[in-house]
Amino acid sequence: MTNRHSITRVSQKAIIFRNDGRILVIRRTKTAPFRPLYWDLPGGELDYGEDMRIGIIREIKEETGLEVENLSVINALSEANDNNEFWVTICYRADSKGTQVVLSYEHDQFMWVTPDEFQKLKASPKNKKFVTLLNKDAA
């Protein structure tokens, strides 16, 4: 028998760069079930049996309409969330092939910001940590 403490879920996030070095952030709607009106990185839950690279490319396209290139894993974190569910989150770095963002119903705004500007936004600690770790790797 399994319970919610023995199930590990996998999510993915992408730090997408525009050619000027800014990153894409998207705001969750006010009706989002978790962290409404928080600024987020594109991504989502990996479907059961789905290849992780196909999954993150799918999520980026669904949430932003963008295609990306130079996709690479930069980090992963594991933790229990506010609902005591255990998650592994894989974070990628990617370059945007375009700048025409088309948001899904899950988000209501987007911005291209510097990594430092992202740290000042209302965003999850995990996403802020991913951006911080990316900056350390680039330095």
Coordinates of N, CA and C in Angstrom, one line a residue:
M1 N 0.8 -1.2 0.0 CA 0.0 0.0 0.0 C 0.9 1.2 0.0
T2 N 0.5 2.2 -0.8 CA 1.3 3.5 -0.8 C 0.4 4.6 -0.2
N3 N 1.1 5.5 0.3 CA 0.5 6.7 0.8 C 1.2 7.9 0.2
R4 N 0.7 9.1 0.4 CA 1.2 10.3 -0.2 C 2.7 10.6 0.2
H5 N 3.1 9.9 1.3 CA 4.5 10.1 1.7 C 5.4 9.2 1.0
S6 N 4.9 8.2 0.2 CA 5.8 7.3 -0.5 C 5.8 7.6 -2.0
I7 N 5.1 8.6 -2.4 CA 5.1 9.0 -3.9 C 5.9 10.2 -4.1
T8 N 6.8 10.0 -5.1 CA 7.6 11.2 -5.5 C 7.1 11.7 -6.8
R9 N 6.9 13.0 -6.9 CA 6.4 13.6 -8.1 C 7.5 14.4 -8.7
V10 N 7.5 14.5 -10.1 CA 8.6 15.2 -10.7 C 8.0 16.4 -11.5
S11 N 8.6 17.6 -11.2 CA 8.2 18.8 -12.0 C 9.5 19.3 -12.7
Q12 N 9.3 20.2 -13.6 CA 10.4 20.8 -14.4 C 10.1 22.3 -14.5
K13 N 11.2 23.0 -14.5 CA 11.2 24.5 -14.7 C 12.3 24.8 -15.7
A14 N 12.0 25.9 -16.5 CA 13.0 26.4 -17.4 C 13.3 27.9 -17.2
I15 N 14.6 28.2 -17.2 CA 15.0 29.6 -17.2 C 15.4 29.9 -18.7
I16 N 14.5 30.6 -19.3 CA 14.6 30.9 -20.8 C 15.2 32.3 -21.0
F17 N 16.2 32.3 -21.7 CA 16.9 33.5 -22.0 C 16.6 34.1 -23.4
R18 N 16.4 35.4 -23.4 CA 16.3 36.1 -24.6 C 17.7 36.5 -25.1
N19 N 17.9 37.0 -26.3 CA 19.2 37.3 -26.8 C 19.9 38.5 -26.0
D20 N 19.1 39.3 -25.2 CA 19.7 40.4 -24.5 C 20.1 40.0 -23.0
G21 N 19.9 38.6 -22.7 CA 20.3 38.2 -21.4 C 19.2 38.2 -20.4
R22 N 18.0 38.7 -20.8 CA 16.9 38.7 -19.8 C 16.2 37.3 -19.9
I23 N 15.5 37.0 -18.7 CA 14.8 35.7 -18.6 C 13.3 36.0 -18.6
L24 N 12.6 35.0 -19.1 CA 11.2 35.0 -19.1 C 10.5 34.6 -17.8
V25 N 9.7 35.4 -17.3 CA 8.9 35.1 -16.1 C 7.4 35.2 -16.4
I26 N 6.6 34.4 -15.9 CA 5.1 34.4 -16.2 C 4.4 34.4 -14.8
R27 N 3.3 35.2 -14.8 CA 2.5 35.3 -13.5 C 1.4 34.3 -13.5
R28 N 1.2 33.6 -12.4 CA 0.1 32.7 -12.2 C -1.2 33.5 -12.0
T29 N -2.3 33.0 -12.5 CA -3.5 33.8 -12.4 C -4.0 33.8 -10.9
K30 N -5.0 34.7 -10.7 CA -5.5 34.8 -9.3 C -6.3 33.6 -8.9
T31 N -6.7 32.7 -9.9 CA -7.4 31.5 -9.5 C -6.5 30.3 -9.5
A32 N -5.2 30.5 -9.6 CA -4.3 29.3 -9.6 C -4.5 28.6 -8.3
P33 N -4.5 27.2 -8.4 CA -4.7 26.4 -7.1 C -3.5 26.5 -6.1
F34 N -2.4 26.9 -6.6 CA -1.2 27.0 -5.8 C -0.4 28.2 -6.1
R35 N -0.1 29.0 -5.1 CA 0.7 30.3 -5.3 C 0.0 31.2 -6.3
P36 N -1.2 31.6 -6.1 CA -1.8 32.6 -7.1 C -1.1 33.9 -7.1
L37 N -1.0 34.5 -8.3 CA -0.4 35.8 -8.5 C 1.1 35.8 -8.2
Y38 N 1.7 34.6 -8.1 CA 3.2 34.6 -8.0 C 3.8 34.5 -9.4
W39 N 5.0 35.1 -9.5 CA 5.7 35.0 -10.7 C 6.4 33.7 -10.8
D40 N 6.4 33.1 -11.9 CA 6.8 31.7 -12.1 C 7.8 31.6 -13.3
L41 N 8.5 30.4 -13.3 CA 9.3 30.1 -14.5 C 8.4 29.1 -15.3
P42 N 8.5 29.1 -16.6 CA 7.7 28.1 -17.4 C 8.1 26.7 -17.0
G43 N 7.1 25.8 -17.0 CA 7.3 24.4 -16.6 C 6.1 23.7 -16.1
G44 N 6.3 22.5 -15.6 CA 5.1 21.8 -15.0 C 5.5 20.4 -14.7
E45 N 4.5 19.6 -14.4 CA 4.7 18.2 -14.0 C 5.0 17.3 -15.2
L46 N 6.0 16.5 -15.0 CA 6.3 15.5 -16.0 C 5.2 14.4 -16.0
D47 N 4.7 14.1 -17.1 CA 3.7 13.0 -17.2 C 4.4 11.6 -17.0
Y48 N 3.6 10.7 -16.5 CA 4.1 9.3 -16.2 C 4.7 8.7 -17.5
G49 N 5.9 8.3 -17.5 CA 6.5 7.6 -18.7 C 7.1 8.6 -19.7
E50 N 6.9 9.9 -19.5 CA 7.3 10.9 -20.5 C 8.8 11.2 -20.4
D51 N 9.5 11.3 -21.6 CA 10.9 11.6 -21.6 C 11.0 13.1 -21.1
M52 N 12.0 13.3 -20.2 CA 12.0 14.6 -19.5 C 12.3 15.8 -20.5
R53 N 13.1 15.6 -21.5 CA 13.4 16.7 -22.4 C 12.1 17.0 -23.3
I54 N 11.4 15.9 -23.7 CA 10.1 16.2 -24.4 C 9.1 16.9 -23.5
G55 N 9.1 16.5 -22.2 CA 8.2 17.1 -21.2 C 8.4 18.6 -21.0
I56 N 9.7 19.0 -20.9 CA 9.9 20.4 -20.6 C 9.7 21.2 -21.9
I57 N 10.0 20.7 -23.1 CA 9.7 21.4 -24.3 C 8.2 21.5 -24.5
R58 N 7.4 20.5 -24.2 CA 6.0 20.5 -24.2 C 5.4 21.6 -23.3
E59 N 5.9 21.6 -22.0 CA 5.4 22.6 -21.1 C 5.7 24.0 -21.5
I60 N 7.0 24.3 -22.0 CA 7.3 25.6 -22.5 C 6.4 26.1 -23.6
K61 N 6.2 25.2 -24.5 CA 5.3 25.5 -25.7 C 3.9 25.8 -25.2
E62 N 3.3 24.9 -24.3 CA 2.0 25.1 -23.8 C 1.8 26.4 -23.0
E63 N 2.8 26.7 -22.2 CA 2.6 27.9 -21.3 C 3.0 29.2 -21.9
T64 N 3.9 29.2 -22.9 CA 4.4 30.4 -23.5 C 4.3 30.6 -25.0
G65 N 4.1 29.4 -25.7 CA 4.1 29.5 -27.1 C 5.4 29.5 -27.8
L66 N 6.5 29.5 -26.9 CA 7.9 29.6 -27.4 C 8.5 28.2 -27.8
E67 N 9.4 28.3 -28.7 CA 10.3 27.2 -29.0 C 11.6 27.6 -28.5
V68 N 12.4 26.6 -28.0 CA 13.7 26.9 -27.4 C 14.8 26.1 -28.0
E69 N 16.0 26.5 -27.8 CA 17.2 25.7 -28.3 C 18.3 25.8 -27.1
N70 N 19.3 25.0 -27.3 CA 20.4 24.9 -26.3 C 19.9 24.6 -24.9
L71 N 19.0 23.6 -24.9 CA 18.3 23.2 -23.6 C 19.3 22.3 -22.9
S72 N 19.6 22.6 -21.6 CA 20.4 21.8 -20.8 C 20.0 21.8 -19.3
V73 N 20.2 20.7 -18.7 CA 19.8 20.6 -17.2 C 20.9 21.4 -16.5
I74 N 20.4 22.3 -15.6 CA 21.4 23.0 -14.8 C 21.4 22.7 -13.3
N75 N 20.2 22.1 -12.8 CA 20.1 21.8 -11.4 C 18.9 21.0 -11.1
A76 N 18.8 20.4 -9.9 CA 17.7 19.7 -9.5 C 17.6 19.9 -8.0
L77 N 16.4 20.0 -7.5 CA 16.1 20.1 -6.0 C 15.0 19.1 -5.6
S78 N 15.1 18.6 -4.4 CA 14.0 17.8 -3.9 C 13.6 18.3 -2.6
E79 N 12.3 18.3 -2.4 CA 11.7 18.9 -1.1 C 10.2 18.5 -1.0
A80 N 9.8 18.6 0.2 CA 8.3 18.5 0.5 C 7.7 19.9 0.3
N81 N 6.6 20.0 -0.4 CA 6.0 21.3 -0.5 C 5.1 21.7 0.6
D82 N 4.3 22.8 0.5 CA 3.4 23.3 1.6 C 2.3 22.2 1.9
N83 N 2.0 21.3 1.0 CA 1.0 20.3 1.2 C 1.6 19.0 1.6
N84 N 2.9 19.0 2.0 CA 3.6 17.8 2.4 C 3.7 16.7 1.3
E85 N 3.7 17.2 0.0 CA 4.0 16.2 -1.1 C 5.5 16.3 -1.4
F86 N 6.1 15.2 -1.7 CA 7.5 15.2 -2.0 C 7.7 15.4 -3.5
W87 N 8.5 16.4 -3.9 CA 8.7 16.7 -5.3 C 10.2 16.7 -5.6
V88 N 10.5 16.3 -6.8 CA 11.8 16.5 -7.4 C 11.6 17.5 -8.5
T89 N 12.3 18.6 -8.5 CA 12.2 19.6 -9.6 C 13.5 19.7 -10.4
I90 N 13.4 19.5 -11.7 CA 14.6 19.6 -12.5 C 14.5 21.0 -13.2
C91 N 15.6 21.7 -13.2 CA 15.6 23.0 -13.8 C 16.6 23.0 -15.0
Y92 N 16.1 23.6 -16.1 CA 16.8 23.7 -17.3 C 17.2 25.2 -17.6
R93 N 18.2 25.3 -18.5 CA 18.5 26.6 -19.1 C 18.2 26.4 -20.5
A94 N 17.7 27.5 -21.2 CA 17.4 27.4 -22.6 C 17.4 28.8 -23.2
D95 N 17.6 28.8 -24.5 CA 17.6 30.1 -25.3 C 16.3 30.1 -26.1
S96 N 15.6 31.2 -26.0 CA 14.4 31.3 -26.8 C 14.7 31.5 -28.3
K97 N 13.9 30.8 -29.1 CA 14.1 31.0 -30.6 C 13.4 32.3 -31.1
G98 N 12.5 32.8 -30.3 CA 11.7 34.0 -30.7 C 11.3 34.8 -29.4
T99 N 10.5 35.8 -29.6 CA 10.1 36.6 -28.5 C 8.6 36.8 -28.4
Q100 N 7.9 36.1 -29.3 CA 6.4 36.2 -29.3 C 5.8 35.3 -28.3
V101 N 5.5 35.8 -27.1 CA 5.0 35.0 -26.0 C 3.4 34.9 -26.1
V102 N 2.9 33.7 -26.1 CA 1.5 33.5 -26.1 C 1.2 32.7 -24.8
L103 N 0.5 33.3 -23.8 CA 0.3 32.7 -22.5 C -0.9 31.7 -22.6
S104 N -0.8 30.7 -21.8 CA -1.9 29.7 -21.6 C -2.9 30.3 -20.6
Y105 N -4.0 29.6 -20.3 CA -5.0 30.1 -19.3 C -4.4 30.1 -17.9
E106 N -3.3 29.4 -17.7 CA -2.7 29.3 -16.3 C -2.0 30.6 -15.9
H107 N -1.7 31.5 -16.8 CA -0.9 32.7 -16.5 C -1.6 33.9 -17.2
D108 N -1.4 35.1 -16.5 CA -2.0 36.3 -17.0 C -1.1 37.4 -17.4
Q109 N 0.2 37.3 -17.1 CA 1.2 38.3 -17.5 C 2.5 37.6 -17.7
F110 N 3.4 38.3 -18.5 CA 4.7 37.9 -18.6 C 5.6 39.1 -18.6
M111 N 6.9 38.9 -18.3 CA 7.9 39.9 -18.4 C 9.3 39.3 -18.7
W112 N 10.1 40.0 -19.4 CA 11.5 39.6 -19.5 C 12.3 40.4 -18.5
V113 N 13.0 39.8 -17.6 CA 13.7 40.5 -16.5 C 15.1 40.0 -16.4
T114 N 15.9 40.8 -15.7 CA 17.3 40.3 -15.4 C 17.1 39.3 -14.2
P115 N 18.1 38.4 -14.1 CA 18.1 37.5 -12.9 C 18.0 38.3 -11.6
D116 N 18.6 39.4 -11.5 CA 18.6 40.2 -10.2 C 17.2 40.8 -10.0
E117 N 16.5 41.2 -11.1 CA 15.1 41.7 -11.0 C 14.2 40.6 -10.5
F118 N 14.4 39.4 -11.0 CA 13.6 38.3 -10.6 C 13.6 38.0 -9.1
Q119 N 14.7 38.2 -8.5 CA 14.9 38.0 -7.0 C 14.0 38.9 -6.2
K120 N 13.6 40.1 -6.8 CA 12.7 41.1 -6.1 C 11.2 40.8 -6.3
L121 N 10.9 39.9 -7.2 CA 9.5 39.6 -7.5 C 8.9 38.6 -6.4
K122 N 7.6 38.6 -6.4 CA 6.9 37.6 -5.5 C 6.9 36.3 -6.3
A123 N 7.9 35.4 -5.9 CA 8.1 34.1 -6.5 C 8.5 33.1 -5.5
S124 N 8.3 31.9 -5.8 CA 8.6 30.8 -4.9 C 10.1 30.8 -4.5
P125 N 10.4 30.4 -3.3 CA 11.8 30.3 -2.9 C 12.6 29.3 -3.8
K126 N 11.9 28.2 -4.3 CA 12.6 27.3 -5.1 C 13.0 27.9 -6.4
N127 N 12.1 28.7 -7.1 CA 12.5 29.3 -8.3 C 13.6 30.4 -8.1
K128 N 13.5 31.1 -7.0 CA 14.5 32.1 -6.8 C 15.9 31.4 -6.6
K129 N 15.9 30.2 -5.9 CA 17.1 29.5 -5.7 C 17.7 29.0 -7.0
F130 N 16.8 28.5 -7.9 CA 17.3 28.1 -9.3 C 18.0 29.2 -10.0
V131 N 17.4 30.4 -10.0 CA 18.0 31.6 -10.7 C 19.3 32.0 -10.0
T132 N 19.3 31.9 -8.7 CA 20.6 32.2 -7.9 C 21.7 31.3 -8.3
L133 N 21.3 30.0 -8.3 CA 22.3 28.9 -8.6 C 22.8 29.1 -10.0
L134 N 22.0 29.5 -10.9 CA 22.4 29.7 -12.3 C 23.4 30.8 -12.4
N135 N 23.1 31.9 -11.7 CA 24.0 33.1 -11.7 C 25.4 32.7 -11.1
K136 N 25.4 31.9 -10.1 CA 26.7 31.4 -9.5 C 27.5 30.6 -10.5
D137 N 26.7 29.7 -11.2 CA 27.4 28.9 -12.2 C 28.0 29.7 -13.4
A138 N 27.3 30.8 -13.7 CA 27.8 31.6 -14.8 C 28.9 32.6 -14.4
A139 N 29.1 32.8 -13.1 CA 30.1 33.7 -12.7 C 31.5 33.1 -12.7

